[in-house]
mmCIF file with all atom_site columns, C-alpha atoms in Angstrom:
data_model
loop_
_atom_site.group_PDB
_atom_site.id
_atom_site.type_symbol
_atom_site.label_atom_id
_atom_site.label_alt_id
_atom_site.label_comp_id
_atom_site.label_asym_id
_atom_site.label_entity_id
_atom_site.label_seq_id
_atom_site.pdbx_PDB_ins_code
_atom_site.Cartn_x
_atom_site.Cartn_y
_atom_site.Cartn_z
_atom_site.occupancy
_atom_site.B_iso_or_equiv
_atom_site.pdbx_formal_charge
_atom_site.auth_seq_id
_atom_site.auth_comp_id
_atom_site.auth_asym_id
_atom_site.auth_atom_id
_atom_site.pdbx_PDB_model_num
ATOM 1   C CA . MET A 1 1   ? 36.477  11.992  22.046  1.00 0.00 ? 1   MET A CA 1
ATOM 2   C CA . SER A 1 2   ? 35.377  10.030  19.129  1.00 0.00 ? 2   SER A CA 1
ATOM 3   C CA . PRO A 1 3   ? 33.356  6.644   19.545  1.00 0.00 ? 3   PRO A CA 1
ATOM 4   C CA . GLY A 1 4   ? 36.517  5.191   17.561  1.00 0.00 ? 4   GLY A CA 1
ATOM 5   C CA . ASP A 1 5   ? 38.770  6.515   20.641  1.00 0.00 ? 5   ASP A CA 1
ATOM 6   C CA . VAL A 1 6   ? 35.977  5.289   22.764  1.00 0.00 ? 6   VAL A CA 1
ATOM 7   C CA . ALA A 1 7   ? 36.127  1.560   21.000  1.00 0.00 ? 7   ALA A CA 1
ATOM 8   C CA . GLU A 1 8   ? 40.005  1.546   21.271  1.00 0.00 ? 8   GLU A CA 1
ATOM 9   C CA . LEU A 1 9   ? 39.856  1.963   25.329  1.00 0.00 ? 9   LEU A CA 1
ATOM 10  C CA . TRP A 1 10  ? 37.411  -0.532  26.273  1.00 0.00 ? 10  TRP A CA 1
ATOM 11  C CA . ALA A 1 11  ? 39.135  -3.191  23.792  1.00 0.00 ? 11  ALA A CA 1
ATOM 12  C CA . GLN A 1 12  ? 42.289  -2.211  25.372  1.00 0.00 ? 12  GLN A CA 1
ATOM 13  C CA . ALA A 1 13  ? 40.229  -2.856  28.778  1.00 0.00 ? 13  ALA A CA 1
ATOM 14  C CA . GLN A 1 14  ? 39.174  -6.046  27.874  1.00 0.00 ? 14  GLN A CA 1
ATOM 15  C CA . VAL A 1 15  ? 42.331  -7.794  26.641  1.00 0.00 ? 15  VAL A CA 1
ATOM 16  C CA . SER A 1 16  ? 44.516  -6.388  29.538  1.00 0.00 ? 16  SER A CA 1
ATOM 17  C CA . SER A 1 17  ? 41.852  -7.945  31.701  1.00 0.00 ? 17  SER A CA 1
ATOM 18  C CA . LEU A 1 18  ? 41.573  -11.514 30.015  1.00 0.00 ? 18  LEU A CA 1
ATOM 19  C CA . LEU A 1 19  ? 45.704  -11.886 29.484  1.00 0.00 ? 19  LEU A CA 1
ATOM 20  C CA . GLY A 1 20  ? 45.712  -10.714 33.332  1.00 0.00 ? 20  GLY A CA 1
ATOM 21  C CA . CYS A 1 21  ? 45.269  -14.137 34.798  1.00 0.00 ? 21  CYS A CA 1
ATOM 22  C CA . VAL A 1 22  ? 47.953  -15.789 31.919  1.00 0.00 ? 22  VAL A CA 1
ATOM 23  C CA . ASP A 1 23  ? 51.215  -15.157 30.278  1.00 0.00 ? 23  ASP A CA 1
ATOM 24  C CA . GLY A 1 24  ? 52.126  -14.127 26.446  1.00 0.00 ? 24  GLY A CA 1
ATOM 25  C CA . GLU A 1 25  ? 50.041  -12.243 24.330  1.00 0.00 ? 25  GLU A CA 1
ATOM 26  C CA . PRO A 1 26  ? 46.449  -13.294 22.032  1.00 0.00 ? 26  PRO A CA 1
ATOM 27  C CA . PRO A 1 27  ? 48.069  -15.765 19.163  1.00 0.00 ? 27  PRO A CA 1
ATOM 28  C CA . ALA A 1 28  ? 46.505  -13.776 15.738  1.00 0.00 ? 28  ALA A CA 1
ATOM 29  C CA . TYR A 1 29  ? 42.553  -14.718 15.416  1.00 0.00 ? 29  TYR A CA 1
ATOM 30  C CA . GLY A 1 30  ? 42.312  -17.946 13.007  1.00 0.00 ? 30  GLY A CA 1
ATOM 31  C CA . SER A 1 31  ? 45.526  -18.906 12.785  1.00 0.00 ? 31  SER A CA 1
ATOM 32  C CA . LEU A 1 32  ? 46.794  -22.400 14.269  1.00 0.00 ? 32  LEU A CA 1
ATOM 33  C CA . VAL A 1 33  ? 47.388  -21.483 17.441  1.00 0.00 ? 33  VAL A CA 1
ATOM 34  C CA . TRP A 1 34  ? 44.288  -19.814 18.659  1.00 0.00 ? 34  TRP A CA 1
ATOM 35  C CA . LEU A 1 35  ? 42.487  -23.185 16.896  1.00 0.00 ? 35  LEU A CA 1
ATOM 36  C CA . ARG A 1 36  ? 44.428  -25.368 19.481  1.00 0.00 ? 36  ARG A CA 1
ATOM 37  C CA . LEU A 1 37  ? 43.250  -22.951 22.484  1.00 0.00 ? 37  LEU A CA 1
ATOM 38  C CA . ALA A 1 38  ? 40.920  -23.854 24.855  1.00 0.00 ? 38  ALA A CA 1
ATOM 39  C CA . PRO A 1 39  ? 37.607  -22.586 24.281  1.00 0.00 ? 39  PRO A CA 1
ATOM 40  C CA . GLY A 1 40  ? 37.339  -20.967 27.767  1.00 0.00 ? 40  GLY A CA 1
ATOM 41  C CA . ASP A 1 41  ? 41.197  -19.968 27.102  1.00 0.00 ? 41  ASP A CA 1
ATOM 42  C CA . PRO A 1 42  ? 40.729  -16.307 27.573  1.00 0.00 ? 42  PRO A CA 1
ATOM 43  C CA . ARG A 1 43  ? 43.256  -15.839 24.968  1.00 0.00 ? 43  ARG A CA 1
ATOM 44  C CA . LYS A 1 44  ? 40.834  -16.856 22.387  1.00 0.00 ? 44  LYS A CA 1
ATOM 45  C CA . VAL A 1 45  ? 38.577  -14.007 23.427  1.00 0.00 ? 45  VAL A CA 1
ATOM 46  C CA . ALA A 1 46  ? 41.601  -11.341 23.662  1.00 0.00 ? 46  ALA A CA 1
ATOM 47  C CA . ALA A 1 47  ? 42.594  -12.548 19.999  1.00 0.00 ? 47  ALA A CA 1
ATOM 48  C CA . ILE A 1 48  ? 38.915  -11.922 18.711  1.00 0.00 ? 48  ILE A CA 1
ATOM 49  C CA . ILE A 1 49  ? 38.744  -8.748  20.376  1.00 0.00 ? 49  ILE A CA 1
ATOM 50  C CA . THR A 1 50  ? 41.959  -7.455  18.992  1.00 0.00 ? 50  THR A CA 1
ATOM 51  C CA . ALA A 1 51  ? 40.938  -8.393  15.452  1.00 0.00 ? 51  ALA A CA 1
ATOM 52  C CA . ALA A 1 52  ? 37.896  -6.605  15.771  1.00 0.00 ? 52  ALA A CA 1
ATOM 53  C CA . GLU A 1 53  ? 39.950  -3.529  16.881  1.00 0.00 ? 53  GLU A CA 1
ATOM 54  C CA . ALA A 1 54  ? 42.289  -4.045  14.566  1.00 0.00 ? 54  ALA A CA 1
ATOM 55  C CA . TYR A 1 55  ? 39.632  -4.271  11.693  1.00 0.00 ? 55  TYR A CA 1
ATOM 56  C CA . ARG A 1 56  ? 37.666  -1.433  13.059  1.00 0.00 ? 56  ARG A CA 1
ATOM 57  C CA . ARG A 1 57  ? 40.766  1.076   12.827  1.00 0.00 ? 57  ARG A CA 1
ATOM 58  C CA . GLN A 1 58  ? 41.326  -0.375  9.422   1.00 0.00 ? 58  GLN A CA 1
ATOM 59  C CA . VAL A 1 59  ? 37.867  0.783   8.214   1.00 0.00 ? 59  VAL A CA 1
ATOM 60  C CA . ASP A 1 60  ? 37.775  3.979   9.800   1.00 0.00 ? 60  ASP A CA 1
ATOM 61  C CA . GLU A 1 61  ? 41.057  4.855   8.209   1.00 0.00 ? 61  GLU A CA 1
ATOM 62  C CA . GLU A 1 62  ? 40.195  3.793   4.513   1.00 0.00 ? 62  GLU A CA 1
ATOM 63  C CA . ALA A 1 63  ? 36.727  6.118   5.749   1.00 0.00 ? 63  ALA A CA 1
ATOM 64  C CA . ARG A 1 64  ? 39.144  9.097   6.611   1.00 0.00 ? 64  ARG A CA 1
ATOM 65  C CA . LEU A 1 65  ? 40.741  8.863   3.220   1.00 0.00 ? 65  LEU A CA 1
ATOM 66  C CA . ASP A 1 66  ? 37.977  8.278   0.935   1.00 0.00 ? 66  ASP A CA 1
ATOM 67  C CA . ARG A 1 67  ? 36.591  11.685  2.627   1.00 0.00 ? 67  ARG A CA 1
ATOM 68  C CA . LEU A 1 68  ? 40.004  13.376  1.661   1.00 0.00 ? 68  LEU A CA 1
ATOM 69  C CA . ALA A 1 69  ? 40.042  12.270  -1.858  1.00 0.00 ? 69  ALA A CA 1
ATOM 70  C CA . GLU A 1 70  ? 36.708  13.787  -2.446  1.00 0.00 ? 70  GLU A CA 1
ATOM 71  C CA . GLU A 1 71  ? 37.458  16.937  -0.340  1.00 0.00 ? 71  GLU A CA 1
ATOM 72  C CA . ASP A 1 72  ? 40.403  17.645  -1.692  1.00 0.00 ? 72  ASP A CA 1
ATOM 73  C CA . PRO A 1 73  ? 42.565  15.379  -3.570  1.00 0.00 ? 73  PRO A CA 1
ATOM 74  C CA . GLU A 1 74  ? 45.891  16.995  -4.012  1.00 0.00 ? 74  GLU A CA 1
ATOM 75  C CA . ALA A 1 75  ? 46.300  16.253  0.022   1.00 0.00 ? 75  ALA A CA 1
ATOM 76  C CA . TYR A 1 76  ? 45.086  12.666  -0.692  1.00 0.00 ? 76  TYR A CA 1
ATOM 77  C CA . ARG A 1 77  ? 47.810  12.378  -3.293  1.00 0.00 ? 77  ARG A CA 1
ATOM 78  C CA . ARG A 1 78  ? 50.759  14.259  -1.257  1.00 0.00 ? 78  ARG A CA 1
ATOM 79  C CA . GLU A 1 79  ? 49.605  11.375  1.988   1.00 0.00 ? 79  GLU A CA 1
ATOM 80  C CA . ILE A 1 80  ? 49.377  8.277   -0.053  1.00 0.00 ? 80  ILE A CA 1
ATOM 81  C CA . TYR A 1 81  ? 52.574  9.223   -2.248  1.00 0.00 ? 81  TYR A CA 1
ATOM 82  C CA . ALA A 1 82  ? 54.641  10.075  0.842   1.00 0.00 ? 82  ALA A CA 1
ATOM 83  C CA . GLU A 1 83  ? 56.501  7.470   1.987   1.00 0.00 ? 83  GLU A CA 1
ATOM 84  C CA . ALA A 1 84  ? 57.239  6.082   -1.822  1.00 0.00 ? 84  ALA A CA 1
ATOM 85  C CA . ASN A 1 85  ? 58.543  10.241  -2.814  1.00 0.00 ? 85  ASN A CA 1
ATOM 86  C CA . ALA A 1 86  ? 60.451  9.568   1.123   1.00 0.00 ? 86  ALA A CA 1
ATOM 87  C CA . TYR A 1 87  ? 62.521  7.236   -0.739  1.00 0.00 ? 87  TYR A CA 1
ATOM 88  C CA . ALA A 1 88  ? 62.536  8.143   -4.150  1.00 0.00 ? 88  ALA A CA 1
ATOM 89  C CA . SER A 1 89  ? 64.510  11.597  -2.559  1.00 0.00 ? 89  SER A CA 1
ATOM 90  C CA . SER A 1 90  ? 66.756  8.962   -0.108  1.00 0.00 ? 90  SER A CA 1
ATOM 91  C CA . ILE A 1 91  ? 68.025  7.154   -3.473  1.00 0.00 ? 91  ILE A CA 1
ATOM 92  C CA . ALA A 1 92  ? 67.634  9.835   -6.093  1.00 0.00 ? 92  ALA A CA 1
ATOM 93  C CA . ARG A 1 93  ? 71.071  11.398  -5.875  1.00 0.00 ? 93  ARG A CA 1
ATOM 94  C CA . ASP A 1 94  ? 72.435  7.535   -6.279  1.00 0.00 ? 94  ASP A CA 1
ATOM 95  C CA . ILE A 1 95  ? 70.908  6.726   -9.317  1.00 0.00 ? 95  ILE A CA 1
ATOM 96  C CA . ALA A 1 96  ? 71.464  10.208  -10.721 1.00 0.00 ? 96  ALA A CA 1
ATOM 97  C CA . LEU A 1 97  ? 75.215  9.629   -10.217 1.00 0.00 ? 97  LEU A CA 1
ATOM 98  C CA . ARG A 1 98  ? 75.077  6.405   -12.087 1.00 0.00 ? 98  ARG A CA 1
ATOM 99  C CA . PRO A 1 99  ? 75.819  6.330   -15.859 1.00 0.00 ? 99  PRO A CA 1
ATOM 100 C CA . THR A 1 100 ? 72.866  5.786   -18.587 1.00 0.00 ? 100 THR A CA 1
ATOM 101 C CA . ALA A 1 101 ? 73.207  2.713   -20.626 1.00 0.00 ? 101 ALA A CA 1
ATOM 102 C CA . GLU A 1 102 ? 74.077  4.959   -23.764 1.00 0.00 ? 102 GLU A CA 1
ATOM 103 C CA . GLU A 1 103 ? 77.187  6.872   -21.593 1.00 0.00 ? 103 GLU A CA 1
ATOM 104 C CA . ILE A 1 104 ? 78.325  3.279   -20.700 1.00 0.00 ? 104 ILE A CA 1
ATOM 105 C CA . ARG A 1 105 ? 77.962  2.570   -24.744 1.00 0.00 ? 105 ARG A CA 1
ATOM 106 C CA . ARG A 1 106 ? 79.802  5.971   -25.625 1.00 0.00 ? 106 ARG A CA 1
ATOM 107 C CA . ARG A 1 107 ? 82.406  5.080   -22.917 1.00 0.00 ? 107 ARG A CA 1
ATOM 108 C CA . ALA A 1 108 ? 83.362  1.815   -24.139 1.00 0.00 ? 108 ALA A CA 1
ATOM 109 C CA . VAL A 1 109 ? 86.610  1.562   -25.945 1.00 0.00 ? 109 VAL A CA 1
ATOM 110 C CA . ARG A 1 110 ? 86.827  -1.564  -28.731 1.00 0.00 ? 110 ARG A CA 1
ATOM 111 C CA . GLY A 1 111 ? 90.551  -2.287  -29.048 1.00 0.00 ? 111 GLY A CA 1
ATOM 112 C CA . PRO A 1 112 ? 91.348  -4.342  -32.813 1.00 0.00 ? 112 PRO A CA 1
ATOM 113 C CA . ALA A 1 113 ? 89.865  -7.349  -33.267 1.00 0.00 ? 113 ALA A CA 1
ATOM 114 C CA . ARG A 1 114 ? 92.257  -10.177 -33.001 1.00 0.00 ? 114 ARG A CA 1
ATOM 115 C CA . GLU A 1 115 ? 93.098  -12.417 -35.389 1.00 0.00 ? 115 GLU A CA 1
ATOM 116 C CA . VAL A 1 116 ? 92.303  -15.754 -34.546 1.00 0.00 ? 116 VAL A CA 1
ATOM 117 C CA . THR A 1 117 ? 95.181  -18.331 -34.806 1.00 0.00 ? 117 THR A CA 1
ATOM 118 C CA . ALA A 1 118 ? 95.678  -22.312 -34.024 1.00 0.00 ? 118 ALA A CA 1
ATOM 119 C CA . THR A 1 119 ? 98.543  -23.314 -31.676 1.00 0.00 ? 119 THR A CA 1
ATOM 120 C CA . ALA A 1 120 ? 100.771 -25.707 -31.683 1.00 0.00 ? 120 ALA A CA 1
ATOM 121 C CA . GLY A 1 121 ? 99.065  -28.964 -29.149 1.00 0.00 ? 121 GLY A CA 1
ATOM 122 C CA . TRP A 1 122 ? 95.780  -27.495 -28.990 1.00 0.00 ? 122 TRP A CA 1
ATOM 123 C CA . PRO A 1 123 ? 92.769  -28.519 -30.744 1.00 0.00 ? 123 PRO A CA 1
ATOM 124 C CA . PRO A 1 124 ? 91.629  -26.252 -34.024 1.00 0.00 ? 124 PRO A CA 1
ATOM 125 C CA . VAL A 1 125 ? 89.996  -23.229 -33.417 1.00 0.00 ? 125 VAL A CA 1
ATOM 126 C CA . ALA A 1 126 ? 86.456  -22.020 -34.199 1.00 0.00 ? 126 ALA A CA 1
ATOM 127 C CA . ILE A 1 127 ? 86.502  -18.995 -37.267 1.00 0.00 ? 127 ILE A CA 1
ATOM 128 C CA . PRO A 1 128 ? 84.156  -16.241 -36.022 1.00 0.00 ? 128 PRO A CA 1
ATOM 129 C CA . GLY A 1 129 ? 81.909  -15.790 -39.031 1.00 0.00 ? 129 GLY A CA 1
ATOM 130 C CA . ARG A 1 130 ? 82.663  -18.629 -40.627 1.00 0.00 ? 130 ARG A CA 1
ATOM 131 C CA . PRO A 1 131 ? 80.588  -21.450 -39.553 1.00 0.00 ? 131 PRO A CA 1
ATOM 132 C CA . GLY A 1 132 ? 81.575  -24.576 -39.700 1.00 0.00 ? 132 GLY A CA 1
ATOM 133 C CA . TRP A 1 133 ? 84.861  -24.254 -40.511 1.00 0.00 ? 133 TRP A CA 1
ATOM 134 C CA . TYR A 1 134 ? 88.534  -24.288 -38.291 1.00 0.00 ? 134 TYR A CA 1
ATOM 135 C CA . ARG A 1 135 ? 91.987  -22.784 -38.302 1.00 0.00 ? 135 ARG A CA 1
ATOM 136 C CA . HIS A 1 136 ? 94.623  -25.808 -37.917 1.00 0.00 ? 136 HIS A CA 1
ATOM 137 C CA . LEU A 1 137 ? 98.696  -25.036 -37.305 1.00 0.00 ? 137 LEU A CA 1
ATOM 138 C CA . VAL A 1 138 ? 99.796  -27.196 -40.063 1.00 0.00 ? 138 VAL A CA 1
ATOM 139 C CA . ASP A 1 139 ? 103.455 -27.249 -40.959 1.00 0.00 ? 139 ASP A CA 1
ATOM 140 C CA . GLY A 1 140 ? 103.869 -23.459 -39.023 1.00 0.00 ? 140 GLY A CA 1
ATOM 141 C CA . HIS A 1 141 ? 101.065 -22.565 -41.401 1.00 0.00 ? 141 HIS A CA 1
ATOM 142 C CA . GLN A 1 142 ? 97.307  -21.294 -40.269 1.00 0.00 ? 142 GLN A CA 1
ATOM 143 C CA . VAL A 1 143 ? 95.230  -23.359 -42.292 1.00 0.00 ? 143 VAL A CA 1
ATOM 144 C CA . ASP A 1 144 ? 91.389  -23.283 -42.304 1.00 0.00 ? 144 ASP A CA 1
ATOM 145 C CA . ARG A 1 145 ? 89.171  -26.628 -43.101 1.00 0.00 ? 145 ARG A CA 1
ATOM 146 C CA . PRO A 1 146 ? 85.826  -27.123 -43.075 1.00 0.00 ? 146 PRO A CA 1
ATOM 147 C CA . THR A 1 147 ? 86.727  -29.636 -39.936 1.00 0.00 ? 147 THR A CA 1
ATOM 148 C CA . ASN A 1 148 ? 87.889  -29.521 -36.802 1.00 0.00 ? 148 ASN A CA 1
ATOM 149 C CA . ALA A 1 149 ? 89.532  -33.026 -36.501 1.00 0.00 ? 149 ALA A CA 1
ATOM 150 C CA . PRO A 1 150 ? 93.316  -32.328 -35.644 1.00 0.00 ? 150 PRO A CA 1
ATOM 151 C CA . GLN A 1 151 ? 95.448  -33.260 -38.438 1.00 0.00 ? 151 GLN A CA 1
ATOM 152 C CA . ASN A 1 152 ? 97.372  -35.735 -38.261 1.00 0.00 ? 152 ASN A CA 1
ATOM 153 C CA . GLY A 1 153 ? 100.545 -36.836 -39.319 1.00 0.00 ? 153 GLY A CA 1
ATOM 154 C CA . PRO A 1 154 ? 104.252 -35.624 -40.273 1.00 0.00 ? 154 PRO A CA 1
ATOM 155 C CA . ALA A 1 155 ? 103.028 -32.081 -41.337 1.00 0.00 ? 155 ALA A CA 1
ATOM 156 C CA . ARG A 1 156 ? 101.536 -31.448 -37.725 1.00 0.00 ? 156 ARG A CA 1
ATOM 157 C CA . ASP A 1 157 ? 103.602 -28.793 -36.025 1.00 0.00 ? 157 ASP A CA 1
ATOM 158 C CA . HIS A 1 158 ? 103.784 -29.480 -32.233 1.00 0.00 ? 158 HIS A CA 1
#
């Protein structure tokens, strides 16, 4: 049994003893709930012990990983990246089945460009590639003009 195991057992026994006379779990050390507890509240001390034990486990894990990195860098990388590799493996098939941007571009079917046509009862239509020019319907004919003001008068086709 390691010193860490002994410390963990001691911490569990202390927290269990402290919480035996109160209901609920200890709040997070330093939280607003913890700060509002009375100074003699056993949950306050239990929270401190719980936080100290969590810190001890974190320090022990960091030291273990540091030793592993020095002794066996490949095993260290496998352990560090195991979760990311498992996730990547779980989504790899789905990603592999998705078309790439180049495949999507190749599959795109472009039809012939449609002619811009002004329609009776509608405002003039902007002409692509000719900024400021609009197609009007005048006397049943498509007429391009540098204005989008509707053409009034008897010549207008409704």
